[in-house]
Tab-separated table of C-alpha atoms and ligand atoms in Angstrom:
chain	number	residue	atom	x	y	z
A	1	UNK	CA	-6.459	-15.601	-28.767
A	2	UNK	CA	-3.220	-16.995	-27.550
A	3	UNK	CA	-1.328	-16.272	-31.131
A	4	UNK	CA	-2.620	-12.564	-31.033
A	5	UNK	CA	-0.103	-10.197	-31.829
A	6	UNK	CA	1.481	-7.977	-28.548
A	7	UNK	CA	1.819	-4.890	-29.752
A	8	UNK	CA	4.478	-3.214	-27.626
A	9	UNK	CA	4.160	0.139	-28.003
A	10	UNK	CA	0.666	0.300	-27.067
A	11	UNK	CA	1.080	-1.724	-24.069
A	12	UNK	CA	4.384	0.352	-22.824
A	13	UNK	CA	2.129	3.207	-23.462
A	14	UNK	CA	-0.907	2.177	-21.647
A	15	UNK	CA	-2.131	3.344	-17.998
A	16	UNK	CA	-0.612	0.333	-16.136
A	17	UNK	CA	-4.099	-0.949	-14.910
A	18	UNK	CA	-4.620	-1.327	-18.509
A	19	UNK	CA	-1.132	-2.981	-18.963
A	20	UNK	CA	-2.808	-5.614	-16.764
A	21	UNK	CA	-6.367	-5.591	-18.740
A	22	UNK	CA	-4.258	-6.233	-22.200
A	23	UNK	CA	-2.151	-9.266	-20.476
A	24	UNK	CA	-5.592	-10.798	-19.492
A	25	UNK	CA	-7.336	-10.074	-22.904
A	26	UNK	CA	-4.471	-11.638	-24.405
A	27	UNK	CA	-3.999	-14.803	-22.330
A	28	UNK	CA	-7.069	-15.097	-20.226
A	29	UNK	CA	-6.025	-17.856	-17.513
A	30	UNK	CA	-2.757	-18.962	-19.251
A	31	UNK	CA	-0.907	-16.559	-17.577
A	32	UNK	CA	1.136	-16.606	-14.361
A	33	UNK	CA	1.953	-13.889	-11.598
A	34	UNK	CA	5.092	-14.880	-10.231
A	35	UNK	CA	4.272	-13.091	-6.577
A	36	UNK	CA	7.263	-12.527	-4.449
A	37	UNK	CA	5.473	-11.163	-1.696
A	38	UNK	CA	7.442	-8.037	-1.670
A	39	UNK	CA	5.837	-4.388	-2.376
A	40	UNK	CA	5.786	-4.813	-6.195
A	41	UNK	CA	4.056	-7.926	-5.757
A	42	UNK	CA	1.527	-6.505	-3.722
A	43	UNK	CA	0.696	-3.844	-6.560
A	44	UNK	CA	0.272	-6.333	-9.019
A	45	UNK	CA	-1.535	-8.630	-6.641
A	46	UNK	CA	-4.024	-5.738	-5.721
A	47	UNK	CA	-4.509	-4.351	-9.514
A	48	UNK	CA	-5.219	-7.879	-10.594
A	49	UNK	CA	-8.150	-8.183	-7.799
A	50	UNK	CA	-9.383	-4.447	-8.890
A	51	UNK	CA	-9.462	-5.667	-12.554
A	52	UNK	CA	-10.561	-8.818	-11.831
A	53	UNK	CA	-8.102	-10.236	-14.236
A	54	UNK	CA	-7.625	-14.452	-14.722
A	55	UNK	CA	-3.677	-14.476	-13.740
A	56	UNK	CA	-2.836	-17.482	-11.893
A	57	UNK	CA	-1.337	-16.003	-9.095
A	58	UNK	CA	1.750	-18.329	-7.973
A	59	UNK	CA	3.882	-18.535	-5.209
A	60	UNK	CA	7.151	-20.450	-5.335
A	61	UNK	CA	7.588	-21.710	-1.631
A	62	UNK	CA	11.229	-22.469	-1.451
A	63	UNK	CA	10.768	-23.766	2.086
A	64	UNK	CA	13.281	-21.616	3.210
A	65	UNK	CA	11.143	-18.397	3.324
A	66	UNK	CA	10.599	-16.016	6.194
A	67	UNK	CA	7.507	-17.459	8.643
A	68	UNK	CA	6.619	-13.035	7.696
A	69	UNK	CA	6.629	-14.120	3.956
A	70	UNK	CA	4.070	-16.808	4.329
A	71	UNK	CA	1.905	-14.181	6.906
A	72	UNK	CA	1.951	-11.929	3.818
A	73	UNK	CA	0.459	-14.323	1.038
A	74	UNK	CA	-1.986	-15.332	3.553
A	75	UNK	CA	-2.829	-11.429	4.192
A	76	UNK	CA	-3.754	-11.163	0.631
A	77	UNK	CA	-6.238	-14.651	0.241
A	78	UNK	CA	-7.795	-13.221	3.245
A	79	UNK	CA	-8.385	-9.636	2.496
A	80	UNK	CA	-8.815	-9.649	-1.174
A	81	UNK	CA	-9.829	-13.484	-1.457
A	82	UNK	CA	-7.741	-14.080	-3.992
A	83	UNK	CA	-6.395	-17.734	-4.902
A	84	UNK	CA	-2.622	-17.629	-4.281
A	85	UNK	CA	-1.433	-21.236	-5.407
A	86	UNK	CA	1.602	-22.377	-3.635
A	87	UNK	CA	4.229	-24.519	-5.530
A	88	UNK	CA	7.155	-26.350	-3.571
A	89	UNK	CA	10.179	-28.030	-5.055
A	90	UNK	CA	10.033	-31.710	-5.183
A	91	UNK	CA	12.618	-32.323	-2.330
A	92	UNK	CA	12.825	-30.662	1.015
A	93	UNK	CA	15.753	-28.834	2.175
A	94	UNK	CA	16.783	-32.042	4.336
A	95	UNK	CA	16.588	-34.114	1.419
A	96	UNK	CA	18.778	-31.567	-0.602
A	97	UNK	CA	21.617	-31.192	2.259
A	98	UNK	CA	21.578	-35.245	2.016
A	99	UNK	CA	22.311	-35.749	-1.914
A	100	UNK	CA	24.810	-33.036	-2.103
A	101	UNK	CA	26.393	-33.559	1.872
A	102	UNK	CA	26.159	-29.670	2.232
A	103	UNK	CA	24.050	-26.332	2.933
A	104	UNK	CA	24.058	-25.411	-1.306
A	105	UNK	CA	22.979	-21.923	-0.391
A	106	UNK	CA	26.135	-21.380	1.580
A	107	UNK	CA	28.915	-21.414	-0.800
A	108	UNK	CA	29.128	-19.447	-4.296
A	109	UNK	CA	29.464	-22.292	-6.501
A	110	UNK	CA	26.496	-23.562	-4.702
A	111	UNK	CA	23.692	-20.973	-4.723
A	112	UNK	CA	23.056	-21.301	-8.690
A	113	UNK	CA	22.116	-24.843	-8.008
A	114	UNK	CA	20.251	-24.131	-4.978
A	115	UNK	CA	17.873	-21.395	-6.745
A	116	UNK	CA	17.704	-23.714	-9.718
A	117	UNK	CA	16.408	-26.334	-7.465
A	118	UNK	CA	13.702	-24.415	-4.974
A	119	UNK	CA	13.229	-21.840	-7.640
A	120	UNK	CA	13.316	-22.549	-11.331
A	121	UNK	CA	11.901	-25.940	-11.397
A	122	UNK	CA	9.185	-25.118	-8.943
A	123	UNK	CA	8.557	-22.353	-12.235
A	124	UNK	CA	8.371	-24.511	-14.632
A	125	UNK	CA	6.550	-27.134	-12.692
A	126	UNK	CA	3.521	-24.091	-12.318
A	127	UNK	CA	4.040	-23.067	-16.258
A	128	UNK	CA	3.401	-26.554	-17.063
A	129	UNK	CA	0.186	-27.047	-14.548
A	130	UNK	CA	-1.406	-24.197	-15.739
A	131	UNK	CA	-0.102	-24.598	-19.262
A	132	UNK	CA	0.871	-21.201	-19.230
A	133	UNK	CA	1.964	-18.736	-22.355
A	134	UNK	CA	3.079	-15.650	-20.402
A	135	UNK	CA	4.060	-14.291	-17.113
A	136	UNK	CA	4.045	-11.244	-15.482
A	137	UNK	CA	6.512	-10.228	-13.000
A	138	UNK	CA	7.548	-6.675	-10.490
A	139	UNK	CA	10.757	-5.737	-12.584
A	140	UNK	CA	11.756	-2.285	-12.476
A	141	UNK	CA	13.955	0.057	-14.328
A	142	UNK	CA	14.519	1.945	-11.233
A	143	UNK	CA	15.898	-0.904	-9.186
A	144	UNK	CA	19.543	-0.250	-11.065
A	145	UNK	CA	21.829	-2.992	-11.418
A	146	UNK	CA	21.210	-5.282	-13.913
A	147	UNK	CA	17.164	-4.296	-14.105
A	148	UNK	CA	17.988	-0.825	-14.927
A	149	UNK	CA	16.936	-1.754	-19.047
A	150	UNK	CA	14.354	-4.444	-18.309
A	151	UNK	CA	11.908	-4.443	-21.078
A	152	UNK	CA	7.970	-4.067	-20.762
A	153	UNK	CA	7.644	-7.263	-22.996
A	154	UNK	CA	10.515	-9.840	-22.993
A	155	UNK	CA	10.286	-13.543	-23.361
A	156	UNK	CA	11.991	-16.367	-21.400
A	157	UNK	CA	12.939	-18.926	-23.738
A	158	UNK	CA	13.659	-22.041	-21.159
A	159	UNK	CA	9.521	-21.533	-20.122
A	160	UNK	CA	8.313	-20.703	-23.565
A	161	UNK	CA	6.828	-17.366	-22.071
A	162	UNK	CA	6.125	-13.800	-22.988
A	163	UNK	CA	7.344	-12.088	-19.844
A	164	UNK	CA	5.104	-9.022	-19.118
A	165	UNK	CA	6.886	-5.934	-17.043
A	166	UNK	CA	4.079	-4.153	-16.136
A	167	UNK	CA	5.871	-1.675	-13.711
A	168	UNK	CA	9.121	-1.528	-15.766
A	169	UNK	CA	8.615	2.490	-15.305
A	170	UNK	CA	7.402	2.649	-11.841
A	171	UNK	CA	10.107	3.997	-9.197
A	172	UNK	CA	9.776	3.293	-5.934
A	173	UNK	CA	7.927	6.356	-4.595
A	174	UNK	CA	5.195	5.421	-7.067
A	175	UNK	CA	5.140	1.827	-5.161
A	176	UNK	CA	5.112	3.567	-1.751
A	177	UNK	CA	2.146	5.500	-2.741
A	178	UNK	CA	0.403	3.156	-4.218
A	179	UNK	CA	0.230	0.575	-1.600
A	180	UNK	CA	-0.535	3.304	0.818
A	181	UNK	CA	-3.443	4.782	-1.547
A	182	UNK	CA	-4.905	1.498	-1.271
A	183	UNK	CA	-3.795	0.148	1.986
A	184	UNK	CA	-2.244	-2.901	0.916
A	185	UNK	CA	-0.839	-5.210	3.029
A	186	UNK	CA	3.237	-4.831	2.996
A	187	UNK	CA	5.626	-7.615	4.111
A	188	UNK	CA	6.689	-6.492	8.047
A	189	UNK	CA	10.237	-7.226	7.429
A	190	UNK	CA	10.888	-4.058	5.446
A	191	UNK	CA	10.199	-2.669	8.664
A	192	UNK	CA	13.248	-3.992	10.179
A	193	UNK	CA	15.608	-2.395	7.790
A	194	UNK	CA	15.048	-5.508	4.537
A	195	UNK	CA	15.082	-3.612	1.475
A	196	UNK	CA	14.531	-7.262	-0.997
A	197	UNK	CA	13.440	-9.969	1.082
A	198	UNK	CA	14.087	-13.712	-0.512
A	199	UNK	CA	15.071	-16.829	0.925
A	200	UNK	CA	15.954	-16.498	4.976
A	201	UNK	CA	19.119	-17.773	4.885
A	202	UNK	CA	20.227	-15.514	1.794
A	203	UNK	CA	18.849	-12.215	3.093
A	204	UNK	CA	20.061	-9.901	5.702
A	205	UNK	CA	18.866	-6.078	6.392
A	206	UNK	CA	20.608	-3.512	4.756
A	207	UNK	CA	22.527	-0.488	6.312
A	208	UNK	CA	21.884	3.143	6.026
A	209	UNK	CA	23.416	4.078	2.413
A	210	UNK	CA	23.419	0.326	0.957
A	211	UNK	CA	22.091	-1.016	-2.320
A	212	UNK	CA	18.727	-2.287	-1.954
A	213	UNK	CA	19.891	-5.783	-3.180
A	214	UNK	CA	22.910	-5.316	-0.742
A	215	UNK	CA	21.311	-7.748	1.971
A	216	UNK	CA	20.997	-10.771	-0.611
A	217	UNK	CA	23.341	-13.520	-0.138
A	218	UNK	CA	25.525	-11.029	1.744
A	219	UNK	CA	27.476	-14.311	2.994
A	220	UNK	CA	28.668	-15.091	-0.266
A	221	UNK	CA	30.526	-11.946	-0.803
A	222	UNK	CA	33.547	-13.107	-1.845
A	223	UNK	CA	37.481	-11.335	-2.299
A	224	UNK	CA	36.840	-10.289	-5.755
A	225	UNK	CA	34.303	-7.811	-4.451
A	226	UNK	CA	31.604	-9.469	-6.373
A	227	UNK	CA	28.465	-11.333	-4.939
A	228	UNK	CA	25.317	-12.689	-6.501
A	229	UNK	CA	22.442	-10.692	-6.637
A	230	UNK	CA	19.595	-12.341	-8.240
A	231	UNK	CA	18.559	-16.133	-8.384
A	232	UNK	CA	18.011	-15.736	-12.576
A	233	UNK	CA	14.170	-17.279	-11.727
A	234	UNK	CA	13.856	-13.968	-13.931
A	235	UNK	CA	15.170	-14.818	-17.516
A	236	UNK	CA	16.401	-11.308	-18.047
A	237	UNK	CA	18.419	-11.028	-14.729
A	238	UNK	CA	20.321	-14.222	-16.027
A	239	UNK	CA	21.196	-12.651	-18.995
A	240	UNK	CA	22.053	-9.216	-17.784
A	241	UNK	CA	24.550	-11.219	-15.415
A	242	UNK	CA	23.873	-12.457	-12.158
A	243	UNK	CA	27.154	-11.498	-10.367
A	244	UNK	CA	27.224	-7.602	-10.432
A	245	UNK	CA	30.210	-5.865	-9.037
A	246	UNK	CA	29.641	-4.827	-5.096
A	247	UNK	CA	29.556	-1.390	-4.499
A	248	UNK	CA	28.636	-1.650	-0.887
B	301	SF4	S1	17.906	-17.780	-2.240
B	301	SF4	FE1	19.382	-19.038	-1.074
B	301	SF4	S2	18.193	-20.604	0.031
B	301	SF4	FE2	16.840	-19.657	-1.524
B	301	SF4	S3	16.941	-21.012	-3.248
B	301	SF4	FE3	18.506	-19.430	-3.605
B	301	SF4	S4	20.446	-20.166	-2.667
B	301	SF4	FE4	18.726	-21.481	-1.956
């Protein structure tokens, strides 16, 4: 089963439940849902439970999340019962401060070491657990920036994975309604002006008129006008560049 042939076209093509049916008759339980916890998350958590598809559902707890972020995952085991594994890197955020005598997450030439740390290796510490061949992630066209060309089907090479993008044609008003079609549980923070809610100490609100991705590590805006704005635990944001010129 695991060798079948994706064929691309018909799964770009399909009704995006069905995007969802085709991952699991493809890879059963050897497939991972990276959940965020953010609104595209909750689709894909909530079309998983309505197909009843075997995705591991994973979240990657940095330890440096919103207390909000952690309310939401535990929203979604209670309502839908669904099992929402929680991976942690191997060292705490003390520990980390101690080997490298700083705050990574504060300084530009820090951050890619500090995501790498609480976010890829968690990753590939949950691809190896569940011996996974494919995951599927929230990536959207319609979220610009380096996302705007994000594939339906990609791979990630450092994982071994076929990377499913089963909303890579949604737009946001097609999230909105969705989640409010269903009544799915939505992260409070976006509430309070967050428009792409990571790490706490990386993630501000945004102002009226801003880029959505604006209130990531807003601190490490830097002179050159350019700031990071994703953490590459997505292989194609890595390669579409991670430092995108600030427009804000
Ligand atoms: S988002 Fe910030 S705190 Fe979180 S892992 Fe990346 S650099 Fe560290």
């Amino acid at each position: 089963m695991l060798t079948a042939e994706i064929n691309k076209e018909a799964f770009s093509s399909a009704d995006t439940l069905d995007r969802i049916r085709i991952i699991d008759a493809l890879y059963g339980d050897r497939v991972i849902h990276l959940s965020s916890m953010q609104k595209t998350a909750g689709v894909l958590m909530h079309m998983i439970y309505r197909t009843g598809a075997r995705a591991n559902i994973v979240f990657i707890d940095t330890q440096l999340h919103f207390p909000e972020t952690l309310a939401v995952r535990d929203k979604f085991r209670e309502k839908y019962g669904l099992e929402i594994v929680t991976v942690q890197p191997d060292i705490t955020p003390q520990v980390q401060n101690k080997i490298y005598g700083t705050e990574l997450h504060r300084f530009i030439d820090g951050q890619p070491l500090c995501c790498h740390l609480r976010k890829e290796l968690p990753l590939k510490k949950a691809v190896e657990r569940f011996q996974a061949k494919a995951l599927i992630t929230g990536l959207m066209r319609a979220e610009g920036n380096g996302r705007s060309q994000v594939p339906a089907v990609s791979s990630d090479p450092r994982i071994k994975c076929t990377v499913f993008n089963p909303l890579f044609d949604w737009t946001s008003s097609q999230i909105e309604d969705y989640l409010r079609r269903h009544d799915v549980p939505v992260h409070s923070l976006y509430g309070q002006s967050y428009a792409s809610i990571g790490c706490a100490p990386c993630t501000t609100p945004v102002n009226p008129g801003e880029d959505d991705r604006a209130g990531r590590w807003r601190h490490l805006r830097v002179s050159n006008g350019c700031q990071p704005l994703y953490c590459n635990i997505n292989y194609s944001d890595k390669i579409n560049h991670s430092a995108q010129k600030n427009t804000t």
